[in-house]
Amino acid sequence: MRVSIGSLDDVPADHCVAVADGAAVAVRVDDGVVAFPNRCLHVGGALAGGRVWDGGLTCPNHFWRYRLSDGSHLGGSGSLPSYPTEVTATGEVYVELPDPQRQLSMRERLLAHAREWERGGRG
């Protein structure tokens, strides 16, 4: 789903900002804008407001760092998926987000958990 996140002038280079109703974060880089999910791999905290320096984004919660060029976790395994972005000739910025997942009802979540339990998975 293609979403407008505003003007290139509104996207900072020194920290990331929440865009698309908080679903993603964006930061300005030399050749445009990069965007990632607004969710740290560590404990799932929001990345919005995280500082950007030396080619990396720092989570404001527990200071995990991610490489801006590819979302890889610096100092560990895993990486943030990046979302494609486009800056138009007029400076409008768009980000391509995955289609939203349907939220399961409480009943559906409990049934799925019970099925997993019966199969031997205890998670």
N, CA, C and O of each residue as an XYZ file, in Angstrom:
492
protein
N       0.848     -1.159      0.000
C       0.000      0.000      0.000
C       0.904      1.235      0.000
O       1.733      1.411      0.893
N       0.735      2.070     -0.993
C       1.549      3.278     -1.157
C       0.940      4.417     -0.346
O      -0.236      4.748     -0.501
N       1.766      5.016      0.527
C       1.281      6.046      1.443
C       2.162      7.289      1.326
O       3.389      7.188      1.334
N       1.536      8.454      1.217
C       2.279      9.712      1.233
C       2.676     10.025      2.673
O       1.857      9.940      3.588
N       3.949     10.390      2.859
C       4.394     10.762      4.204
C       4.784     12.233      4.279
O       5.391     12.670      5.257
N       4.436     12.998      3.244
C       4.684     14.430      3.266
C       5.828     14.853      2.369
O       6.206     14.147      1.434
N       6.359     15.999      2.669
C       7.429     16.603      1.886
C       8.797     16.121      2.363
O       8.982     15.798      3.536
N       9.741     16.079      1.440
C      11.115     15.712      1.792
C      11.663     16.648      2.869
O      12.450     16.222      3.714
N      11.258     17.905      2.845
C      11.712     18.872      3.849
C      11.227     18.532      5.259
O      11.804     18.999      6.242
N      10.169     17.722      5.364
C       9.620     17.339      6.670
C      10.300     16.117      7.279
O      10.043     15.775      8.434
N      11.165     15.457      6.512
C      11.826     14.239      6.994
C      13.225     14.610      7.481
O      14.060     15.032      6.681
N      13.496     14.459      8.780
C      14.797     14.864      9.326
C      15.905     13.869      8.992
O      15.639     12.728      8.613
N      17.139     14.316      9.137
C      18.294     13.454      8.915
C      18.954     13.030     10.223
O      19.762     12.101     10.227
N      18.628     13.693     11.335
C      19.315     13.387     12.596
C      18.522     12.473     13.527
O      19.053     12.019     14.540
N      17.269     12.199     13.201
C      16.460     11.256     13.979
C      15.328     10.741     13.093
O      15.007     11.348     12.071
N      14.737      9.640     13.482
C      13.654      9.097     12.667
C      12.313      9.554     13.220
O      12.157      9.779     14.420
N      11.359      9.685     12.324
C      10.020     10.128     12.699
C       9.006      9.057     12.331
O       9.166      8.332     11.349
N       7.961      8.977     13.142
C       6.871      8.050     12.852
C       6.072      8.588     11.671
O       5.775      9.781     11.597
N       5.732      7.700     10.758
C       4.920      8.060      9.595
C       3.839      7.001      9.420
O       3.868      5.953     10.064
N       2.894      7.289      8.550
C       1.826      6.335      8.229
C       1.104      5.875      9.492
O       0.970      4.678      9.745
N       0.644      6.842     10.276
C      -0.076      6.557     11.530
C       0.735      5.696     12.495
O       0.176      4.879     13.227
N       2.058      5.883     12.493
C       2.921      5.169     13.427
C       3.342      3.787     12.993
O       4.033      3.095     13.740
N       2.943      3.358     11.799
C       3.296      2.014     11.332
C       4.765      1.906     10.940
O       5.341      0.818     10.979
N       5.369      3.024     10.564
C       6.747      3.007     10.073
C       7.487      4.223     10.604
O       6.890      5.157     11.140
N       8.808      4.186     10.441
C       9.644      5.349     10.713
C      10.401      5.689      9.442
O      10.698      4.813      8.629
N      10.709      6.962      9.279
C      11.446      7.417      8.110
C      12.559      8.340      8.556
O      12.452      9.037      9.566
N      13.635      8.330      7.778
C      14.759      9.226      8.032
C      15.352      9.619      6.679
O      15.393      8.821      5.743
N      15.803     10.855      6.603
C      16.407     11.355      5.369
C      17.852     10.894      5.292
O      18.586     10.944      6.279
N      18.253     10.447      4.112
C      19.638     10.055      3.845
C      20.101     10.808      2.599
O      19.307     11.484      1.945
N      21.380     10.689      2.278
C      21.947     11.449      1.161
C      21.163     11.300     -0.133
O      20.943     12.278     -0.849
N      20.741     10.078     -0.433
C      20.077      9.842     -1.715
C      18.559      9.694     -1.605
O      17.942      9.079     -2.474
N      17.949     10.241     -0.562
C      16.499     10.183     -0.446
C      16.033      9.931      0.974
O      16.433     10.627      1.907
N      15.177      8.921      1.126
C      14.571      8.582      2.411
C      14.591      7.070      2.565
O      14.369      6.340      1.600
N      14.858      6.597      3.788
C      14.711      5.176      4.095
C      13.583      5.036      5.110
O      13.323      5.940      5.905
N      12.920      3.880      5.066
C      11.808      3.634      5.987
C      11.866      2.197      6.488
O      12.211      1.275      5.749
N      11.522      2.030      7.755
C      11.515      0.729      8.424
C      10.254      0.622      9.279
O       9.596      1.630      9.540
N       9.914     -0.587      9.715
C       8.814     -0.701     10.678
C       9.153      0.076     11.949
O      10.324      0.188     12.315
N       8.162      0.599     12.605
C       8.361      1.359     13.843
C       8.372      0.394     15.026
O       7.597      0.537     15.972
N       9.261     -0.583     14.953
C       9.295     -1.626     15.979
C      10.705     -2.214     16.069
O      11.186     -2.833     15.119
N      11.355     -2.021     17.199
C      12.697     -2.550     17.430
C      12.649     -4.071     17.548
O      11.678     -4.629     18.057
N      13.688     -4.728     17.082
C      13.763     -6.187     17.180
C      13.975     -6.666     18.606
O      13.694     -7.826     18.911
N      14.460     -5.809     19.480
C      14.812     -6.207     20.839
C      13.581     -6.598     21.646
O      13.377     -7.780     21.921
N      12.767     -5.635     22.028
C      11.555     -5.937     22.794
C      10.313     -5.332     22.149
O       9.259     -5.259     22.780
N      10.430     -4.903     20.909
C       9.276     -4.390     20.187
C       8.925     -2.943     20.454
O       7.844     -2.491     20.077
N       9.819     -2.208     21.100
C       9.553     -0.795     21.370
C       9.573      0.035     20.102
O      10.151     -0.372     19.094
N       8.950      1.187     20.151
C       8.900      2.090     19.002
C      10.285      2.661     18.704
O      11.032      3.012     19.617
N      10.615      2.749     17.424
C      11.882      3.339     16.993
C      11.769      4.847     16.779
O      12.784      5.538     16.693
N      10.546      5.361     16.693
C      10.341      6.793     16.452
C      11.085      7.611     17.501
O      11.023      7.329     18.698
N      11.784      8.620     17.024
C      12.577      9.468     17.906
C      14.006      8.994     18.063
O      14.834      9.691     18.650
N      14.302      7.806     17.540
C      15.663      7.281     17.627
C      16.646      8.168     16.884
O      16.336      8.681     15.809
N      17.823      8.347     17.450
C      18.852      9.206     16.869
C      19.569      8.502     15.730
O      19.735      7.282     15.730
N      19.987      9.301     14.764
C      20.713      8.812     13.596
C      22.087      9.454     13.591
O      22.214     10.677     13.651
N      23.125      8.612     13.518
C      24.495      9.109     13.422
C      25.382      7.992     12.882
O      25.107      6.811     13.098
N      26.427      8.365     12.192
C      27.425      7.435     11.672
C      26.788      6.285     10.890
O      27.206      5.134     11.017
N      25.782      6.600     10.089
C      25.161      5.593      9.228
C      24.246      4.615      9.924
O      23.854      3.603      9.342
N      23.896      4.910     11.180
C      23.031      3.988     11.915
C      21.915      4.690     12.652
O      21.992      5.882     12.950
N      20.876      3.930     12.939
C      19.723      4.386     13.707
C      19.776      3.719     15.068
O      19.928      2.500     15.154
N      19.653      4.501     16.137
C      19.697      3.976     17.500
C      18.302      3.973     18.099
O      17.631      5.005     18.131
N      17.864      2.811     18.572
C      16.564      2.696     19.231
C      16.585      3.549     20.498
O      17.537      3.463     21.274
N      15.554      4.372     20.725
C      15.554      5.231     21.908
C      15.274      4.491     23.213
O      15.407      5.076     24.288
N      14.895      3.230     23.144
C      14.542      2.488     24.354
C      15.734      1.792     25.004
O      16.031      2.031     26.174
N      16.413      0.938     24.253
C      17.531      0.178     24.818
C      18.798      0.283     23.971
O      19.746     -0.482     24.149
N      18.796      1.233     23.056
C      20.000      1.613     22.307
C      20.508      0.560     21.330
O      21.695      0.559     21.001
N      19.652     -0.328     20.862
C      20.063     -1.210     19.767
C      20.260     -0.336     18.537
O      19.527      0.632     18.333
N      21.268     -0.684     17.704
C      21.572      0.113     16.515
C      21.357     -0.700     15.250
O      21.616     -1.903     15.201
N      20.879     -0.006     14.235
C      20.596     -0.616     12.941
C      21.257      0.195     11.841
O      21.253      1.426     11.877
N      21.824     -0.499     10.863
C      22.465      0.150      9.721
C      21.373      0.731      8.816
O      20.439      0.022      8.441
N      21.485      1.998      8.469
C      20.490      2.643      7.617
C      20.456      2.059      6.211
O      19.400      2.035      5.578
N      21.582      1.593      5.723
C      21.637      1.113      4.344
C      20.839     -0.165      4.121
O      20.330     -0.389      3.023
N      20.721     -1.011      5.154
C      20.015     -2.286      4.949
C      19.200     -2.763      6.148
O      18.586     -3.827      6.081
N      19.179     -2.008      7.234
C      18.395     -2.380      8.409
C      19.027     -3.427      9.299
O      18.415     -3.856     10.278
N      20.254     -3.853      8.977
C      20.875     -4.916      9.770
C      21.227     -4.420     11.167
O      21.614     -3.267     11.360
N      21.084     -5.319     12.134
C      21.389     -5.000     13.527
C      22.898     -4.938     13.675
O      23.594     -5.904     13.366
N      23.401     -3.821     14.141
C      24.841     -3.661     14.345
C      25.206     -4.282     15.687
O      24.697     -3.861     16.726
N      26.064     -5.257     15.673
C      26.469     -5.914     16.905
C      25.649     -7.144     17.226
O      25.745     -7.669     18.336
N      24.853     -7.617     16.302
C      24.039     -8.797     16.558
C      23.427     -9.328     15.280
O      23.741     -8.864     14.183
N      22.562    -10.293     15.432
C      21.927    -10.890     14.261
C      20.564    -10.249     14.023
O      20.045     -9.525     14.873
N      20.007    -10.522     12.882
C      18.695    -10.015     12.516
C      18.779     -8.675     11.822
O      19.807     -7.999     11.856
N      17.685     -8.305     11.197
C      17.624     -6.999     10.544
C      16.175     -6.550     10.422
O      15.248     -7.358     10.381
N      16.017     -5.252     10.367
C      14.704     -4.666     10.128
C      14.406     -4.748      8.640
O      15.280     -4.455      7.824
N      13.193     -5.139      8.267
C      12.864     -5.054      6.843
C      12.757     -3.585      6.452
O      12.255     -2.768      7.224
N      13.224     -3.254      5.271
C      13.085     -1.870      4.819
C      11.900     -1.780      3.869
O      11.562     -2.742      3.179
N      11.280     -0.617      3.847
C      10.150     -0.371      2.967
C      10.618      0.505      1.812
O      11.334      1.482      2.030
N      10.224      0.170      0.587
C      10.603      1.010     -0.554
C      10.034      2.422     -0.407
O       8.908      2.612      0.054
N      10.828      3.394     -0.805
C      10.391      4.790     -0.761
C      10.596      5.436     -2.121
O      11.382      4.961     -2.940
N       9.882      6.517     -2.343
C      10.018      7.284     -3.582
C       9.906      8.763     -3.244
O       9.024      9.175     -2.491
N      10.804      9.552     -3.807
C      10.722     11.006     -3.701
C      10.424     11.526     -5.100
O      11.206     11.317     -6.027
N       9.290     12.205     -5.248
C       8.891     12.706     -6.563
C       9.682     13.961     -6.921
O      10.400     14.518     -6.090
N       9.539     14.390     -8.158
C      10.225     15.598     -8.630
C       9.795     16.834     -7.846
O      10.546     17.806     -7.760
N       8.597     16.804     -7.275
C       8.107     17.944     -6.490
C       8.480     17.835     -5.012
O       8.134     18.716     -4.224
N       9.186     16.759     -4.623
C       9.628     16.607     -3.244
C       8.668     15.862     -2.341
O       8.900     15.772     -1.135
N       7.592     15.326     -2.899
C       6.648     14.520     -2.120
C       7.268     13.140     -1.883
O       7.861     12.561     -2.792
N       7.131     12.616     -0.660
C       7.729     11.324     -0.309
C       6.624     10.291     -0.116
O       5.622     10.541      0.554
N       6.835      9.124     -0.721
C       5.910      8.006     -0.587
C       6.654      6.802     -0.035
O       7.832      6.598     -0.329
N       5.958      6.008      0.765
C       6.523      4.759      1.274
C       5.553      3.637      0.921
O       4.336      3.808      0.997
N       6.099      2.501      0.538
C       5.305      1.324      0.187
C       5.262      0.406      1.400
O       6.254     -0.244      1.730
N       4.109      0.354      2.064
C       3.936     -0.469      3.262
C       3.259     -1.784      2.900
O       2.494     -1.840      1.937
N       3.532     -2.841      3.661
C       2.802     -4.085      3.419
C       1.326     -3.881      3.755
O       0.981     -3.047      4.591
N       0.468     -4.644      3.101
C      -0.958     -4.555      3.414
C      -1.174     -4.948      4.864
O      -0.549     -5.892      5.349
N      -2.053     -4.235      5.565
C      -2.279     -4.550      6.980
C      -2.859     -5.951      7.154
O      -3.680     -6.409      6.359
N      -2.414     -6.611      8.207
C      -2.921     -7.942      8.529
C      -4.222     -7.805      9.306
O      -4.370     -6.918     10.147
N      -5.147     -8.682      9.014
C      -6.406     -8.689      9.748
C      -6.125     -9.098     11.185
O      -5.417    -10.074     11.431
N      -6.672     -8.362     12.119
C      -6.506     -8.675     13.535
C      -7.430     -9.825     13.914
O      -8.622     -9.796     13.606
N      -6.884    -10.833     14.580
C      -7.693    -11.951     15.048
C      -8.485    -11.540     16.280
O      -8.017    -10.757     17.107
N      -9.688    -12.079     16.385
C     -10.481    -11.835     17.587
C      -9.858    -12.604     18.747
O      -9.027    -13.487     18.534
N     -10.251    -12.277     19.956
C      -9.756    -12.996     21.135
C     -10.075    -14.487     21.006
O      -9.235    -15.330     21.320
N     -11.272    -14.809     20.549
C     -11.664    -16.218     20.377
C     -10.723    -16.921     19.400
O     -10.259    -18.027     19.675
N     -10.437    -16.281     18.252
C      -9.549    -16.878     17.257
C      -8.143    -17.072     17.815
O      -7.507    -18.092     17.551
N      -7.655    -16.106     18.581
C      -6.315    -16.241     19.170
C      -6.264    -17.381     20.173
O      -5.300    -18.146     20.194
N      -7.297    -17.504     21.010
C      -7.328    -18.586     22.001
C      -7.424    -19.951     21.335
O      -6.769    -20.897     21.770
N      -8.235    -20.065     20.282
C      -8.338    -21.336     19.559
C      -7.009    -21.707     18.904
O      -6.602    -22.868     18.943
N      -6.335    -20.734     18.305
C      -5.037    -21.001     17.685
C      -4.026    -21.441     18.736
O      -3.239    -22.357     18.495
N      -4.040    -20.803     19.885
C      -3.134    -21.176     20.970
C      -3.430    -22.597     21.452
O      -2.506    -23.375     21.690
N      -4.709    -22.939     21.595
C      -5.091    -24.284     22.042
C      -4.662    -25.338     21.029
O      -4.194    -26.410     21.414
N      -4.817    -25.047     19.736
C      -4.379    -25.998     18.694
C      -2.868    -26.209     18.764
O      -2.391    -27.339     18.657
N      -2.128    -25.140     18.940
C      -0.669    -25.253     19.048
C      -0.296    -26.071     20.275
O       0.615    -26.897     20.211
N      -0.966    -25.859     21.363
C      -0.708    -26.605     22.597
C      -0.944    -28.096     22.379
O      -0.152    -28.926     22.825
N      -2.037    -28.434     21.692
C      -2.365    -29.837     21.424
C      -1.332    -30.502     20.530
O      -1.090    -31.702     20.654
N      -0.720    -29.740     19.631
C       0.311    -30.297     18.738
C       1.648    -30.470     19.452
O       2.596    -30.998     18.872
N       1.728    -30.042     20.673
C       2.974    -30.213     21.413
C       3.791    -28.951     21.552
O       4.766    -28.923     22.303
N       3.409    -27.903     20.840
C       4.098    -26.622     21.001
C       3.583    -25.950     22.254
O       2.371    -25.817     22.427
N       4.442    -25.540     23.097
C       4.004    -24.965     24.374
C       4.125    -23.446     24.376
O       4.173    -22.825     25.437
N       4.176    -22.843     23.175
C       4.353    -21.406     23.102
C       3.104    -20.701     22.928
O       3.094    -19.473     22.849
